[in-house]
Amino acid sequence: MRIRKLIPKQTLGPLISHCWREAVTEGMATFILVFFGTGAVMVNHITSGALTHLGVSFVFGAVVAALIYATGHISDAHINPAVTLAFWASGFFPARKVLPYILAQCIGAIAASTLLLLTLGYVADLGATLPLQGNWFQSLVLEVVLTFILMFVILGSGLDRRAPIGFAGLAIGLTVALEAACFGPITGASMNPARSLGPAVVAGIWQHQWIYWVAPIVGAQLAVIAYRQLSHGFRDIQ
């Protein structure tokens, strides 16, 4: 009833369909991210390190950058439940789109891991993220920090209108590659619940999965709080 008061009746259908079009785009983008990112991990294992760890990190960063430029004008290229929740918390994303986005992202990730299993087989745990030597506290803290940095860069380069135009994809992609290169061997450098969920579901690896939901969400929310303070309640970025 409240929605009908705020939005003319004739616009309800187009708005709902547009939301699902954006959600489908998010699902496709997350599929591509997981397919190439975790696929690189698997191929590196199959080829006895032909890609190298730095090569895998580059793949993650490059595909994120490409997807931002390819889908940013359609769905804002969240490709990450933690980012979606952070944009919602910042007031720049409507609550009605949160669930469709997150569901689409998770489905896309699971579909990508399923295809990788069918084509490459069960190798390298399908690129699943696990704490080094089971040190969950270390990974929890690092994933919070990594996601904080990533979300801070997203807000500064992609949301703040004072930032140089056209460089958001490059800045965010480089951040992902840098963080994966530095801390991937320790935590898996997920920073993305959907990226971790896909391999976990298909490979059946659930150990410490909670870390890769709690830490990215907390880190992204802390970045929102920090950027809100630095931009006078986001008034400076409009």
Short mmCIF file of C-alpha atoms in Angstrom, two decimals:
data_model
loop_
_atom_site.label_atom_id
_atom_site.label_comp_id
_atom_site.label_asym_id
_atom_site.label_seq_id
_atom_site.Cartn_x
_atom_site.Cartn_y
_atom_site.Cartn_z
CA MET A 1 0.00 0.00 0.00
CA ARG A 2 2.78 2.38 0.88
CA ILE A 3 4.57 1.68 -2.41
CA ARG A 4 1.43 2.47 -4.38
CA LYS A 5 1.19 5.84 -2.68
CA LEU A 6 4.76 6.73 -3.56
CA ILE A 7 4.94 5.27 -7.06
CA PRO A 8 2.31 5.61 -9.79
CA LYS A 9 0.60 2.31 -10.52
CA GLN A 10 1.66 2.25 -14.14
CA THR A 11 5.34 2.36 -13.19
CA LEU A 12 5.35 -0.66 -10.84
CA GLY A 13 5.80 -3.23 -13.59
CA PRO A 14 8.74 -1.53 -15.33
CA LEU A 15 10.46 -0.92 -12.00
CA ILE A 16 10.20 -4.57 -10.96
CA SER A 17 11.36 -5.85 -14.33
CA HIS A 18 14.25 -3.40 -14.33
CA CYS A 19 15.32 -4.64 -10.90
CA TRP A 20 15.40 -8.21 -12.12
CA ARG A 21 17.29 -7.22 -15.24
CA GLU A 22 19.93 -5.68 -13.00
CA ALA A 23 19.90 -8.80 -10.80
CA VAL A 24 20.43 -11.05 -13.82
CA THR A 25 23.37 -8.87 -14.82
CA GLU A 26 24.82 -9.28 -11.32
CA GLY A 27 24.40 -13.04 -11.56
CA MET A 28 26.16 -13.15 -14.92
CA ALA A 29 28.96 -10.89 -13.71
CA THR A 30 29.55 -12.97 -10.59
CA PHE A 31 29.53 -16.11 -12.73
CA ILE A 32 32.29 -14.61 -14.89
CA LEU A 33 34.27 -13.49 -11.84
CA VAL A 34 34.23 -16.94 -10.24
CA PHE A 35 34.69 -18.77 -13.53
CA PHE A 36 37.88 -16.89 -14.38
CA GLY A 37 39.16 -16.25 -10.85
CA THR A 38 38.79 -19.68 -9.31
CA GLY A 39 39.32 -21.19 -12.73
CA ALA A 40 42.77 -19.60 -12.75
CA VAL A 41 43.49 -21.23 -9.39
CA MET A 42 42.51 -24.62 -10.81
CA VAL A 43 44.42 -24.19 -14.07
CA ASN A 44 47.50 -23.10 -12.13
CA HIS A 45 47.26 -26.35 -10.17
CA ILE A 46 46.67 -28.50 -13.25
CA THR A 47 49.64 -26.95 -15.08
CA SER A 48 51.98 -27.22 -12.08
CA GLY A 49 52.16 -23.49 -11.51
CA ALA A 50 52.23 -22.18 -15.09
CA LEU A 51 50.17 -19.12 -14.12
CA THR A 52 51.96 -18.55 -10.78
CA HIS A 53 50.36 -16.92 -7.77
CA LEU A 54 50.92 -13.44 -9.18
CA GLY A 55 49.28 -14.52 -12.42
CA VAL A 56 46.21 -15.75 -10.56
CA SER A 57 46.07 -12.44 -8.66
CA PHE A 58 46.24 -10.56 -11.95
CA VAL A 59 43.35 -12.61 -13.34
CA PHE A 60 41.15 -11.71 -10.37
CA GLY A 61 41.97 -8.02 -10.68
CA ALA A 62 41.63 -7.95 -14.44
CA VAL A 63 38.24 -9.65 -14.52
CA VAL A 64 36.90 -7.33 -11.81
CA ALA A 65 38.06 -4.29 -13.79
CA ALA A 66 36.56 -5.63 -17.02
CA LEU A 67 33.22 -6.40 -15.35
CA ILE A 68 32.98 -2.92 -13.84
CA TYR A 69 33.37 -1.34 -17.26
CA ALA A 70 31.05 -3.89 -18.87
CA THR A 71 28.19 -3.91 -16.36
CA GLY A 72 28.59 -0.78 -14.22
CA HIS A 73 26.10 1.16 -16.35
CA ILE A 74 23.52 -1.62 -15.97
CA SER A 75 23.72 -2.84 -12.37
CA ASP A 76 26.47 -0.66 -10.84
CA ALA A 77 28.69 -3.78 -10.87
CA HIS A 78 28.50 -4.80 -7.23
CA ILE A 79 29.41 -8.46 -7.99
CA ASN A 80 29.69 -8.95 -4.22
CA PRO A 81 27.05 -9.27 -1.45
CA ALA A 82 29.23 -7.29 0.96
CA VAL A 83 29.37 -4.40 -1.53
CA THR A 84 25.61 -4.54 -2.08
CA LEU A 85 24.97 -4.36 1.67
CA ALA A 86 27.49 -1.53 2.02
CA PHE A 87 25.82 0.56 -0.69
CA TRP A 88 22.47 -0.08 0.99
CA ALA A 89 23.85 1.00 4.37
CA SER A 90 25.28 4.15 2.81
CA GLY A 91 21.86 5.11 1.48
CA PHE A 92 22.80 4.89 -2.19
CA PHE A 93 21.03 1.60 -2.92
CA PRO A 94 17.33 0.78 -2.34
CA ALA A 95 16.43 -1.96 0.10
CA ARG A 96 14.05 -3.64 -2.38
CA LYS A 97 17.01 -4.57 -4.61
CA VAL A 98 19.26 -6.04 -1.93
CA LEU A 99 17.83 -9.56 -1.82
CA PRO A 100 17.53 -10.01 -5.62
CA TYR A 101 21.13 -8.84 -6.04
CA ILE A 102 22.55 -11.13 -3.36
CA LEU A 103 20.58 -14.16 -4.56
CA ALA A 104 21.71 -13.56 -8.13
CA GLN A 105 25.34 -13.18 -7.06
CA CYS A 106 25.28 -16.42 -5.10
CA ILE A 107 23.53 -18.36 -7.87
CA GLY A 108 26.04 -17.06 -10.41
CA ALA A 109 28.96 -18.13 -8.24
CA ILE A 110 27.55 -21.62 -7.66
CA ALA A 111 26.84 -22.04 -11.38
CA ALA A 112 30.42 -21.07 -12.24
CA SER A 113 31.89 -23.55 -9.76
CA THR A 114 29.59 -26.28 -11.09
CA LEU A 115 30.76 -25.66 -14.65
CA LEU A 116 34.41 -25.68 -13.54
CA LEU A 117 33.89 -29.01 -11.80
CA LEU A 118 32.33 -30.49 -14.92
CA THR A 119 35.06 -29.23 -17.25
CA LEU A 120 38.26 -29.30 -15.17
CA GLY A 121 37.40 -31.88 -12.54
CA TYR A 122 37.84 -31.74 -8.82
CA VAL A 123 41.21 -30.02 -8.45
CA ALA A 124 42.59 -27.41 -6.03
CA ASP A 125 39.36 -27.64 -3.99
CA LEU A 126 37.73 -25.72 -6.87
CA GLY A 127 39.52 -22.60 -5.63
CA ALA A 128 37.82 -22.66 -2.22
CA THR A 129 39.05 -20.14 0.34
CA LEU A 130 40.46 -21.55 3.58
CA PRO A 131 42.57 -20.01 6.36
CA LEU A 132 46.24 -20.96 6.25
CA GLN A 133 46.84 -23.82 8.72
CA GLY A 134 43.32 -23.35 10.05
CA ASN A 135 44.16 -20.02 11.70
CA TRP A 136 40.64 -18.61 11.59
CA PHE A 137 41.37 -15.54 13.72
CA GLN A 138 44.22 -14.43 11.47
CA SER A 139 42.06 -14.81 8.37
CA LEU A 140 39.10 -13.11 10.03
CA VAL A 141 41.12 -10.01 10.87
CA LEU A 142 42.87 -9.88 7.50
CA GLU A 143 39.65 -10.33 5.53
CA VAL A 144 38.06 -7.47 7.48
CA VAL A 145 41.02 -5.21 6.68
CA LEU A 146 41.21 -6.28 3.03
CA THR A 147 37.50 -5.69 2.46
CA PHE A 148 37.67 -2.36 4.29
CA ILE A 149 40.39 -1.22 1.88
CA LEU A 150 38.53 -2.54 -1.15
CA MET A 151 35.26 -0.86 -0.17
CA PHE A 152 37.06 2.38 0.67
CA VAL A 153 38.53 2.39 -2.85
CA ILE A 154 35.11 1.60 -4.34
CA LEU A 155 33.53 4.53 -2.51
CA GLY A 156 36.37 6.90 -3.31
CA SER A 157 36.80 6.03 -6.98
CA GLY A 158 33.35 4.84 -8.00
CA LEU A 159 30.85 6.75 -5.88
CA ASP A 160 32.51 10.07 -5.08
CA ARG A 161 31.75 12.47 -7.93
CA ARG A 162 34.98 14.37 -7.20
CA ALA A 163 37.09 11.40 -8.32
CA PRO A 164 38.61 11.31 -11.82
CA ILE A 165 36.03 10.01 -14.26
CA GLY A 166 36.58 6.64 -15.89
CA PHE A 167 39.24 5.24 -13.56
CA ALA A 168 37.05 3.38 -11.05
CA GLY A 169 37.37 0.02 -12.78
CA LEU A 170 41.14 0.31 -12.99
CA ALA A 171 41.50 1.43 -9.37
CA ILE A 172 39.22 -1.30 -8.00
CA GLY A 173 40.73 -4.02 -10.19
CA LEU A 174 44.26 -3.08 -9.15
CA THR A 175 43.20 -3.12 -5.50
CA VAL A 176 41.79 -6.64 -5.86
CA ALA A 177 44.97 -7.81 -7.63
CA LEU A 178 47.23 -6.20 -5.02
CA GLU A 179 45.36 -7.67 -2.07
CA ALA A 180 45.20 -11.12 -3.69
CA ALA A 181 48.92 -11.01 -4.43
CA CYS A 182 49.84 -10.04 -0.87
CA PHE A 183 47.41 -12.03 1.26
CA GLY A 184 45.96 -14.69 -1.03
CA PRO A 185 48.28 -17.38 0.36
CA ILE A 186 47.11 -16.59 3.91
CA THR A 187 43.34 -16.14 3.62
CA GLY A 188 42.47 -16.75 -0.01
CA ALA A 189 41.86 -12.98 -0.27
CA SER A 190 38.16 -13.50 -0.86
CA MET A 191 36.65 -10.14 0.17
CA ASN A 192 33.48 -11.50 -1.39
CA PRO A 193 31.00 -13.93 0.23
CA ALA A 194 29.67 -15.12 -3.13
CA ARG A 195 33.16 -15.86 -4.45
CA SER A 196 33.75 -18.12 -1.43
CA LEU A 197 30.26 -19.63 -1.42
CA GLY A 198 30.39 -21.00 -4.97
CA PRO A 199 33.36 -23.35 -4.49
CA ALA A 200 32.23 -24.22 -0.96
CA VAL A 201 28.81 -25.41 -2.11
CA VAL A 202 30.03 -27.40 -5.10
CA ALA A 203 33.12 -28.86 -3.42
CA GLY A 204 31.35 -29.45 -0.10
CA ILE A 205 34.00 -27.55 1.84
CA TRP A 206 32.28 -25.71 4.66
CA GLN A 207 35.13 -25.32 7.15
CA HIS A 208 35.43 -21.71 8.27
CA GLN A 209 32.95 -20.58 5.60
CA TRP A 210 31.45 -18.17 8.12
CA ILE A 211 34.67 -16.13 8.06
CA TYR A 212 34.14 -15.27 4.41
CA TRP A 213 30.68 -13.90 5.14
CA VAL A 214 31.24 -12.13 8.44
CA ALA A 215 34.60 -10.52 7.65
CA PRO A 216 33.75 -9.00 4.24
CA ILE A 217 30.43 -7.65 5.47
CA VAL A 218 32.00 -6.12 8.60
CA GLY A 219 34.93 -4.69 6.64
CA ALA A 220 32.67 -3.12 4.02
CA GLN A 221 30.40 -1.62 6.68
CA LEU A 222 33.39 -0.12 8.48
CA ALA A 223 34.49 1.47 5.21
CA VAL A 224 31.06 3.06 4.85
CA ILE A 225 31.30 4.47 8.36
CA ALA A 226 34.78 5.85 7.69
CA TYR A 227 33.91 7.41 4.34
CA ARG A 228 30.75 8.90 5.76
CA GLN A 229 32.83 10.72 8.36
CA LEU A 230 35.39 11.90 5.81
CA SER A 231 32.71 13.22 3.44
CA HIS A 232 30.48 14.97 5.99
CA GLY A 233 27.76 12.37 5.89
CA PHE A 234 28.31 11.78 2.16
CA ARG A 235 27.26 15.38 1.45
CA ASP A 236 30.62 16.18 -0.15
CA ILE A 237 30.44 13.47 -2.77
CA GLN A 238 27.20 14.51 -4.48
#
